[in-house]
Amino acid sequence: MALTVGFLGAARAPQAAATGAGSAYVPVTPARLLDTRTAGPGGSDLPLGEGATLSLQVAGRDGLPSDPSQLTSVVLNVTIVNPTASSFLTLYPDGSTRPITTNLNFTAGQTTANMAIVPVSTANGTVAVYNKNGTTDLLVDVAGYYTPAAAGASTYDTVASTRILDTRNGTGETNGTPAPVGVGATLPVTVEGVAGVPTTGVTAVVLNLTSAGSTLGSFLTAYPDGTTRPSTSSLDFAAGETAANLVIVPLPANTTQIDIYNRNGTTDVVADLFGYYTSGTGATFVPVSPTRMLDTRTAGTGGIDAPLSANTPLKLQITGVDGVPADSSSVTVTAVVLHLTVVNPTDASFLTAYPDGTGRPITSNLNFSSGQLISNLVIASVGPDGAVDVVNKFGTTDLVVDISGYYSS
């Protein structure tokens, strides 16, 4: 039996739907916008302090339009290094009120990354980055942006969540033989013509990358096959950690594969496919005011005050609440952008998000160990009833869910 989160708590009263036309996506060559460990990208060589907010210029940099009106949102990969305390980051349009939501949750000493889709200030083309506790170095890489200008931009199509790579059993590997990715090695993975992705018109793919059984702390970089590997990272992890991160990997014309590079040691790699961007017809992205739709630590947000138990799906109503419109003759919501955070899990486990009313796939969205505080961004397909299910595999865990946008056609 599934638990249901919908119009349950006072905080979940229906809100006005987001207004304005949706925006299409433009992938860019991944580039580093900020590295506080050096005085290079971003111009800051100091860690982000406790309670501090950093203003990051994005408009006009590394393939992004200089006119802020052409930047609805920017897609960033945000990595923290050497944090001195357990904390979280919140990213939001510079000059606006900081929301109560989070984009990256972490513990002291951890190196971890999350993708974030962040609205950009229309006044000056900047985003704000806030750190709650302690100090931390910060890396910010750009992957693309959403724009109201349709020319040359791409729309989004969902696919049934599919595991297209698992080096533990040989899935997706050229010879089908199980083998981890070695130090300095690059693994090609076919994405066009796989799991519902067409063979033409694809401009980027949406994947959840997971590392498992790593022998050293390292990072993965995912990029188009046949191109120069960028100096950015897609997933950072410690030795022995099972870690995951959402990535949007560009796919230039006449490219059917992506490459996944591993920096140090050896690690198994899992890649789950959730959708793709296309030059053809698809859904456009509409940001909403970031809202906390569920916090199982308190009954005031989402109406559930008990941790998720094992293998009991939690139903999240998406359409008709928190700025997302109800489906109508003119609007069909196909996917939603959620930030999932686990708190105080009792066992090593993983979460899977999938359309309500469909079978649970074998994919995962967030992997964690016992007692870990960790988060990940999810672009989840919405079921025919406008809902998404989230299920925890082992033990129990509290869950926090923030919503920041949706895709509609």
Tab-separated table of C-alpha atoms in Angstrom:
chain	number	residue	atom	x	y	z
A	1	MET	CA	0.000	0.000	0.000
A	2	ALA	CA	1.379	3.408	-0.940
A	3	LEU	CA	1.475	6.422	1.345
A	4	THR	CA	0.136	9.537	-0.343
A	5	VAL	CA	1.351	13.122	-0.148
A	6	GLY	CA	-0.988	15.606	-1.732
A	7	PHE	CA	-3.219	18.184	-0.140
A	8	LEU	CA	-2.466	16.900	3.367
A	9	GLY	CA	-0.609	19.553	5.315
A	10	ALA	CA	-1.287	23.240	5.703
A	11	ALA	CA	1.923	23.888	3.820
A	12	ARG	CA	0.583	21.990	0.807
A	13	ALA	CA	-2.418	24.137	-0.048
A	14	PRO	CA	-2.805	24.632	-3.804
A	15	GLN	CA	-0.808	27.529	-5.208
A	16	ALA	CA	-1.183	29.499	-8.389
A	17	ALA	CA	0.461	27.723	-11.279
A	18	ALA	CA	3.630	29.150	-12.767
A	19	THR	CA	2.911	31.584	-15.554
A	20	GLY	CA	4.579	32.235	-18.885
A	21	ALA	CA	5.661	30.000	-21.727
A	22	GLY	CA	8.060	27.163	-21.099
A	23	SER	CA	11.737	27.374	-21.949
A	24	ALA	CA	13.836	25.118	-24.155
A	25	TYR	CA	17.295	23.756	-23.391
A	26	VAL	CA	20.669	24.616	-24.889
A	27	PRO	CA	23.627	22.397	-23.926
A	28	VAL	CA	27.056	24.022	-23.743
A	29	THR	CA	30.562	22.629	-23.560
A	30	PRO	CA	31.000	21.956	-19.823
A	31	ALA	CA	33.159	24.633	-18.193
A	32	ARG	CA	34.243	25.566	-14.670
A	33	LEU	CA	32.651	28.838	-13.548
A	34	LEU	CA	34.063	28.831	-10.007
A	35	ASP	CA	36.793	27.148	-7.962
A	36	THR	CA	37.347	28.765	-4.570
A	37	ARG	CA	40.558	26.766	-4.113
A	38	THR	CA	42.216	29.011	-6.688
A	39	ALA	CA	41.857	32.611	-7.789
A	40	GLY	CA	41.028	31.456	-11.314
A	41	PRO	CA	37.440	30.729	-12.392
A	42	GLY	CA	34.979	32.928	-10.526
A	43	GLY	CA	37.664	35.190	-9.080
A	44	SER	CA	37.332	33.971	-5.467
A	45	ASP	CA	40.099	32.046	-3.679
A	46	LEU	CA	38.440	31.861	-0.252
A	47	PRO	CA	36.111	29.146	1.098
A	48	LEU	CA	32.461	30.056	1.432
A	49	GLY	CA	31.898	31.006	5.062
A	50	GLU	CA	29.168	30.185	7.548
A	51	GLY	CA	25.940	31.990	6.717
A	52	ALA	CA	27.663	33.574	3.724
A	53	THR	CA	26.210	34.156	0.265
A	54	LEU	CA	28.313	34.282	-2.877
A	55	SER	CA	27.117	36.077	-6.012
A	56	LEU	CA	28.129	34.140	-9.120
A	57	GLN	CA	28.027	35.761	-12.548
A	58	VAL	CA	26.709	33.325	-15.156
A	59	ALA	CA	25.328	35.472	-18.005
A	60	GLY	CA	27.877	36.064	-20.732
A	61	ARG	CA	30.231	33.311	-19.596
A	62	ASP	CA	31.273	30.026	-21.239
A	63	GLY	CA	28.608	29.885	-23.931
A	64	LEU	CA	25.768	31.450	-21.917
A	65	PRO	CA	23.877	34.452	-23.346
A	66	SER	CA	25.005	37.852	-22.075
A	67	ASP	CA	21.396	39.078	-22.000
A	68	PRO	CA	19.814	37.827	-18.727
A	69	SER	CA	16.360	37.905	-20.321
A	70	GLN	CA	17.492	34.975	-22.481
A	71	LEU	CA	18.434	32.911	-19.411
A	72	THR	CA	15.413	31.379	-17.706
A	73	SER	CA	17.556	28.961	-15.677
A	74	VAL	CA	21.092	27.620	-15.722
A	75	VAL	CA	22.158	23.985	-15.259
A	76	LEU	CA	25.079	23.707	-12.838
A	77	ASN	CA	27.056	20.905	-11.244
A	78	VAL	CA	27.959	22.056	-7.737
A	79	THR	CA	30.722	20.320	-5.748
A	80	ILE	CA	31.795	20.987	-2.166
A	81	VAL	CA	35.335	20.195	-0.988
A	82	ASN	CA	36.687	20.102	2.587
A	83	PRO	CA	33.584	21.332	4.439
A	84	THR	CA	34.278	21.927	8.128
A	85	ALA	CA	30.727	21.164	9.304
A	86	SER	CA	27.551	19.422	8.253
A	87	SER	CA	25.657	21.947	6.180
A	88	PHE	CA	23.699	22.645	3.013
A	89	LEU	CA	23.842	24.980	0.041
A	90	THR	CA	20.911	26.879	-1.434
A	91	LEU	CA	21.126	28.377	-4.924
A	92	TYR	CA	18.636	30.998	-6.085
A	93	PRO	CA	18.345	34.122	-8.270
A	94	ASP	CA	20.659	36.795	-6.877
A	95	GLY	CA	18.723	39.681	-5.350
A	96	SER	CA	15.635	37.611	-4.519
A	97	THR	CA	14.499	36.170	-1.191
A	98	ARG	CA	16.361	32.988	-0.305
A	99	PRO	CA	13.980	29.986	-0.238
A	100	ILE	CA	13.929	27.441	2.605
A	101	THR	CA	14.841	24.660	0.183
A	102	THR	CA	18.286	23.117	-0.395
A	103	ASN	CA	20.350	22.123	-3.433
A	104	LEU	CA	23.228	20.195	-1.843
A	105	ASN	CA	23.400	18.547	1.593
A	106	PHE	CA	26.662	17.306	3.086
A	107	THR	CA	28.607	16.353	6.214
A	108	ALA	CA	31.981	17.563	7.515
A	109	GLY	CA	34.917	16.396	5.405
A	110	GLN	CA	32.775	15.088	2.566
A	111	THR	CA	33.413	15.745	-1.131
A	112	THR	CA	30.149	15.455	-3.014
A	113	ALA	CA	28.299	17.006	-5.943
A	114	ASN	CA	24.724	17.700	-7.018
A	115	MET	CA	23.299	19.058	-10.220
A	116	ALA	CA	21.129	22.153	-9.777
A	117	ILE	CA	18.729	23.901	-12.158
A	118	VAL	CA	18.723	27.505	-10.947
A	119	PRO	CA	16.731	30.537	-12.141
A	120	VAL	CA	18.967	33.480	-13.037
A	121	SER	CA	18.556	37.086	-11.878
A	122	THR	CA	17.011	39.076	-14.704
A	123	ALA	CA	18.667	42.217	-13.327
A	124	ASN	CA	22.309	41.214	-13.651
A	125	GLY	CA	22.552	37.584	-14.791
A	126	THR	CA	23.788	36.184	-11.483
A	127	VAL	CA	22.859	33.390	-9.087
A	128	ALA	CA	23.381	33.399	-5.324
A	129	VAL	CA	24.998	30.496	-3.429
A	130	TYR	CA	24.315	30.315	0.325
A	131	ASN	CA	26.143	28.092	2.840
A	132	LYS	CA	24.461	27.361	6.170
A	133	ASN	CA	27.215	26.087	8.504
A	134	GLY	CA	31.003	26.044	8.713
A	135	THR	CA	33.165	26.806	5.709
A	136	THR	CA	33.601	24.909	2.451
A	137	ASP	CA	35.414	25.217	-0.831
A	138	LEU	CA	33.110	25.262	-3.802
A	139	LEU	CA	33.354	24.184	-7.438
A	140	VAL	CA	30.668	25.169	-9.948
A	141	ASP	CA	30.546	23.767	-13.489
A	142	VAL	CA	28.023	24.795	-16.140
A	143	ALA	CA	26.348	22.231	-18.410
A	144	GLY	CA	23.664	24.259	-20.209
A	145	TYR	CA	20.795	26.687	-19.873
A	146	TYR	CA	17.083	27.143	-20.511
A	147	THR	CA	15.955	29.978	-22.742
A	148	PRO	CA	12.629	31.403	-23.956
A	149	ALA	CA	14.195	31.729	-27.413
A	150	ALA	CA	13.133	28.688	-29.418
A	151	ALA	CA	15.674	28.977	-32.237
A	152	GLY	CA	18.404	26.367	-31.828
A	153	ALA	CA	17.076	25.149	-28.469
A	154	SER	CA	15.823	21.676	-27.527
A	155	THR	CA	12.740	20.234	-25.861
A	156	TYR	CA	12.581	17.284	-23.461
A	157	ASP	CA	11.165	13.789	-23.883
A	158	THR	CA	10.939	11.184	-21.141
A	159	VAL	CA	11.657	7.473	-21.530
A	160	ALA	CA	10.912	4.535	-19.278
A	161	SER	CA	13.714	4.543	-16.691
A	162	THR	CA	16.318	2.075	-17.921
A	163	ARG	CA	19.695	0.848	-16.692
A	164	ILE	CA	21.912	1.186	-19.761
A	165	LEU	CA	25.250	0.545	-18.026
A	166	ASP	CA	26.336	-1.603	-15.095
A	167	THR	CA	29.979	-2.631	-15.091
A	168	ARG	CA	29.277	-5.090	-12.257
A	169	ASN	CA	27.442	-7.415	-14.647
A	170	GLY	CA	28.566	-6.214	-18.078
A	171	THR	CA	25.367	-4.354	-19.045
A	172	GLY	CA	26.199	-1.749	-21.676
A	173	GLU	CA	29.858	-2.699	-21.998
A	174	THR	CA	31.174	-3.396	-25.485
A	175	ASN	CA	32.043	-7.038	-24.894
A	176	GLY	CA	29.445	-7.648	-22.186
A	177	THR	CA	32.163	-8.666	-19.722
A	178	PRO	CA	31.911	-7.286	-16.161
A	179	ALA	CA	34.886	-5.015	-15.435
A	180	PRO	CA	35.321	-1.830	-13.379
A	181	VAL	CA	36.619	1.356	-14.989
A	182	GLY	CA	40.360	1.645	-14.376
A	183	VAL	CA	42.549	4.570	-13.390
A	184	GLY	CA	42.613	7.173	-16.156
A	185	ALA	CA	40.378	4.964	-18.296
A	186	THR	CA	37.472	6.054	-20.482
A	187	LEU	CA	34.418	3.875	-21.072
A	188	PRO	CA	32.247	4.520	-24.174
A	189	VAL	CA	28.497	4.049	-23.691
A	190	THR	CA	25.957	3.984	-26.532
A	191	VAL	CA	22.951	6.223	-25.822
A	192	GLU	CA	21.321	6.839	-29.221
A	193	GLY	CA	18.951	4.109	-30.325
A	194	VAL	CA	18.844	2.712	-26.784
A	195	ALA	CA	15.868	2.449	-24.389
A	196	GLY	CA	13.561	4.702	-26.396
A	197	VAL	CA	16.137	7.318	-27.397
A	198	PRO	CA	15.856	7.967	-31.157
A	199	THR	CA	18.780	7.767	-33.559
A	200	THR	CA	18.402	11.314	-34.886
A	201	GLY	CA	17.766	14.762	-33.471
A	202	VAL	CA	19.089	14.021	-29.967
A	203	THR	CA	21.028	16.935	-28.431
A	204	ALA	CA	21.577	15.672	-24.852
A	205	VAL	CA	20.682	12.779	-22.549
A	206	VAL	CA	19.668	12.732	-18.868
A	207	LEU	CA	21.427	10.082	-16.798
A	208	ASN	CA	21.925	9.206	-13.159
A	209	LEU	CA	25.537	8.114	-12.675
A	210	THR	CA	26.473	5.911	-9.722
A	211	SER	CA	29.915	4.786	-8.598
A	212	ALA	CA	30.298	1.646	-6.483
A	213	GLY	CA	33.219	-0.235	-4.966
A	214	SER	CA	35.786	2.456	-5.733
A	215	THR	CA	39.321	1.728	-4.543
A	216	LEU	CA	40.311	5.396	-4.200
A	217	GLY	CA	38.671	8.776	-3.919
A	218	SER	CA	38.067	9.926	-7.474
A	219	PHE	CA	35.689	11.596	-9.898
A	220	LEU	CA	33.926	10.715	-13.131
A	221	THR	CA	33.519	12.989	-16.128
A	222	ALA	CA	30.799	12.261	-18.699
A	223	TYR	CA	31.138	13.938	-22.094
A	224	PRO	CA	30.367	13.363	-25.801
A	225	ASP	CA	32.405	10.657	-27.490
A	226	GLY	CA	34.852	12.010	-30.051
A	227	THR	CA	35.315	15.357	-28.274
A	228	THR	CA	38.020	16.661	-25.953
A	229	ARG	CA	37.406	15.708	-22.339
A	230	PRO	CA	36.509	18.849	-20.349
A	231	SER	CA	38.281	19.799	-17.111
A	232	THR	CA	35.019	19.441	-15.184
A	233	SER	CA	33.614	16.606	-13.079
A	234	SER	CA	30.245	14.853	-13.141
A	235	LEU	CA	30.409	12.714	-9.984
A	236	ASP	CA	32.803	12.910	-7.010
A	237	PHE	CA	33.199	10.076	-4.507
A	238	ALA	CA	35.359	8.701	-1.700
A	239	ALA	CA	37.016	5.284	-1.608
A	240	GLY	CA	34.407	2.591	-1.070
A	241	GLU	CA	31.495	5.040	-1.279
A	242	THR	CA	28.395	4.335	-3.351
A	243	ALA	CA	27.549	7.784	-4.712
A	244	ALA	CA	25.179	9.127	-7.367
A	245	ASN	CA	24.626	12.326	-9.312
A	246	LEU	CA	22.280	13.425	-12.093
A	247	VAL	CA	23.974	14.578	-15.297
A	248	ILE	CA	22.862	16.099	-18.590
A	249	VAL	CA	25.396	15.103	-21.243
A	250	PRO	CA	25.405	16.929	-24.604
A	251	LEU	CA	25.282	14.860	-27.768
A	252	PRO	CA	26.482	16.664	-30.904
A	253	ALA	CA	25.240	15.676	-34.344
A	254	ASN	CA	26.529	12.331	-35.620
A	255	THR	CA	27.513	11.256	-32.102
A	256	THR	CA	25.866	8.104	-30.758
A	257	GLN	CA	27.954	7.546	-27.631
A	258	ILE	CA	29.092	9.311	-24.499
A	259	ASP	CA	32.389	8.681	-22.710
A	260	ILE	CA	32.769	8.201	-18.949
A	261	TYR	CA	36.249	8.931	-17.585
A	262	ASN	CA	37.548	7.827	-14.163
A	263	ARG	CA	40.414	9.769	-12.575
A	264	ASN	CA	41.819	7.537	-9.800
A	265	GLY	CA	41.798	3.888	-8.787
A	266	THR	CA	39.110	1.591	-10.137
A	267	THR	CA	35.367	1.827	-9.730
A	268	ASP	CA	32.236	0.165	-10.980
A	269	VAL	CA	29.888	2.544	-12.767
A	270	VAL	CA	26.121	2.395	-13.201
A	271	ALA	CA	24.205	4.669	-15.602
A	272	ASP	CA	20.415	4.949	-15.570
A	273	LEU	CA	18.646	6.758	-18.425
A	274	PHE	CA	15.582	8.948	-17.792
A	275	GLY	CA	15.122	11.095	-20.883
A	276	TYR	CA	16.671	13.088	-23.696
A	277	TYR	CA	16.596	16.504	-25.318
A	278	THR	CA	15.667	16.782	-28.959
A	279	SER	CA	15.588	19.270	-31.800
A	280	GLY	CA	12.123	17.869	-32.536
A	281	THR	CA	8.867	18.209	-30.620
A	282	GLY	CA	8.839	17.694	-26.854
A	283	ALA	CA	8.180	19.338	-23.492
A	284	THR	CA	9.493	22.689	-22.292
A	285	PHE	CA	10.721	23.612	-18.810
A	286	VAL	CA	8.869	25.921	-16.414
A	287	PRO	CA	10.551	26.869	-13.116
A	288	VAL	CA	8.428	27.311	-9.990
A	289	SER	CA	9.252	29.007	-6.709
A	290	PRO	CA	11.313	26.369	-4.849
A	291	THR	CA	9.002	24.774	-2.294
A	292	ARG	CA	9.420	22.091	0.362
A	293	MET	CA	6.646	19.647	-0.457
A	294	LEU	CA	7.583	16.932	2.047
A	295	ASP	CA	9.581	16.573	5.253
A	296	THR	CA	8.860	13.324	7.083
A	297	ARG	CA	10.531	14.716	10.212
A	298	THR	CA	7.502	16.942	10.724
A	299	ALA	CA	3.821	16.484	9.912
A	300	GLY	CA	3.519	20.143	8.933
A	301	THR	CA	5.115	19.640	5.527
A	302	GLY	CA	3.411	16.997	3.418
A	303	GLY	CA	1.347	15.599	6.268
A	304	ILE	CA	3.555	12.557	6.963
A	305	ASP	CA	5.698	12.468	10.118
A	306	ALA	CA	7.113	8.945	9.907
A	307	PRO	CA	10.229	7.704	8.078
A	308	LEU	CA	9.908	5.755	4.853
A	309	SER	CA	9.952	2.041	5.529
A	310	ALA	CA	11.419	-0.506	3.151
A	311	ASN	CA	9.605	-1.234	-0.112
A	312	THR	CA	6.569	0.932	0.679
A	313	PRO	CA	6.041	3.456	-2.153
A	314	LEU	CA	5.344	7.056	-1.176
A	315	LYS	CA	3.000	8.788	-3.631
A	316	LEU	CA	3.785	12.457	-4.291
A	317	GLN	CA	1.027	14.410	-6.001
A	318	ILE	CA	2.738	16.743	-8.462
A	319	THR	CA	0.075	18.321	-10.671
A	320	GLY	CA	-2.250	20.885	-9.161
A	321	VAL	CA	0.012	21.797	-6.214
A	322	ASP	CA	3.109	23.898	-5.476
A	323	GLY	CA	2.895	25.949	-8.662
A	324	VAL	CA	2.445	22.991	-11.019
A	325	PRO	CA	-0.755	23.183	-13.099
A	326	ALA	CA	-3.309	20.417	-13.258
A	327	ASP	CA	-3.379	18.605	-16.574
A	328	SER	CA	-5.866	20.100	-19.019
A	329	SER	CA	-6.669	20.161	-22.694
A	330	SER	CA	-3.889	22.723	-23.171
A	331	VAL	CA	-1.239	21.514	-20.670
A	332	THR	CA	0.184	18.059	-19.985
A	333	VAL	CA	2.852	17.802	-17.292
A	334	THR	CA	5.340	15.102	-18.303
A	335	ALA	CA	8.134	15.404	-15.722
A	336	VAL	CA	9.092	17.243	-12.543
A	337	VAL	CA	12.348	18.497	-11.022
A	338	LEU	CA	12.745	17.326	-7.414
A	339	HIS	CA	15.577	17.497	-4.900
A	340	LEU	CA	15.584	14.410	-2.663
A	341	THR	CA	17.428	14.371	0.674
A	342	VAL	CA	17.703	11.418	3.056
A	343	VAL	CA	18.206	11.997	6.785
A	344	ASN	CA	19.146	9.374	9.400
A	345	PRO	CA	18.806	6.223	7.269
A	346	THR	CA	19.106	3.036	9.312
A	347	ASP	CA	20.662	0.940	6.525
A	348	ALA	CA	22.620	1.277	3.319
A	349	SER	CA	19.929	1.659	0.677
A	350	PHE	CA	18.729	3.594	-2.341
A	351	LEU	CA	15.658	5.538	-3.469
A	352	THR	CA	13.860	5.080	-6.774
A	353	ALA	CA	11.467	7.696	-8.192
A	354	TYR	CA	9.079	6.637	-10.953
A	355	PRO	CA	5.640	7.470	-12.436
A	356	ASP	CA	2.754	6.489	-10.186
A	357	GLY	CA	0.636	3.753	-11.717
A	358	THR	CA	3.582	2.023	-13.386
A	359	GLY	CA	5.836	-0.814	-12.303
A	360	ARG	CA	8.889	0.036	-10.227
A	361	PRO	CA	12.017	0.034	-12.432
A	362	ILE	CA	15.373	-1.441	-11.440
A	363	THR	CA	16.985	2.009	-11.589
A	364	SER	CA	18.019	4.209	-8.656
A	365	ASN	CA	18.104	7.955	-8.000
A	366	LEU	CA	19.860	8.350	-4.649
A	367	ASN	CA	22.244	5.907	-2.961
A	368	PHE	CA	23.255	6.212	0.684
A	369	SER	CA	24.862	4.445	3.624
A	370	SER	CA	23.552	4.042	7.166
A	371	GLY	CA	23.422	7.372	9.004
A	372	GLN	CA	24.389	9.394	5.944
A	373	LEU	CA	22.962	12.825	5.106
A	374	ILE	CA	22.990	13.139	1.325
A	375	SER	CA	20.883	14.431	-1.567
A	376	ASN	CA	20.422	14.276	-5.320
A	377	LEU	CA	18.467	16.046	-8.039
A	378	VAL	CA	15.832	14.028	-9.887
A	379	ILE	CA	14.018	14.676	-13.171
A	380	ALA	CA	11.141	12.252	-12.666
A	381	SER	CA	8.477	11.252	-15.167
A	382	VAL	CA	4.947	11.929	-13.922
A	383	GLY	CA	2.263	9.234	-13.955
A	384	PRO	CA	-1.086	9.546	-15.757
A	385	ASP	CA	-2.639	10.736	-12.469
A	386	GLY	CA	-0.047	13.506	-12.112
A	387	ALA	CA	1.892	11.747	-9.349
A	388	VAL	CA	5.363	10.320	-8.708
A	389	ASP	CA	6.197	7.388	-6.437
A	390	VAL	CA	9.353	7.268	-4.297
A	391	VAL	CA	10.394	3.963	-2.747
A	392	ASN	CA	13.171	3.094	-0.288
A	393	LYS	CA	14.782	-0.323	-0.689
A	394	PHE	CA	16.185	-1.168	2.778
A	395	GLY	CA	15.633	-0.055	6.373
A	396	THR	CA	13.968	3.259	7.143
A	397	THR	CA	14.896	6.842	6.369
A	398	ASP	CA	13.469	10.311	6.743
A	399	LEU	CA	12.953	12.069	3.435
A	400	VAL	CA	12.890	15.723	2.424
A	401	VAL	CA	11.535	16.637	-1.027
A	402	ASP	CA	11.860	20.063	-2.647
A	403	ILE	CA	10.281	20.960	-5.991
A	404	SER	CA	11.724	23.564	-8.360
A	405	GLY	CA	10.139	23.088	-11.783
A	406	TYR	CA	8.314	20.913	-14.280
A	407	TYR	CA	8.191	19.985	-17.961
A	408	SER	CA	4.981	20.313	-19.954
A	409	SER	CA	3.764	19.939	-23.510
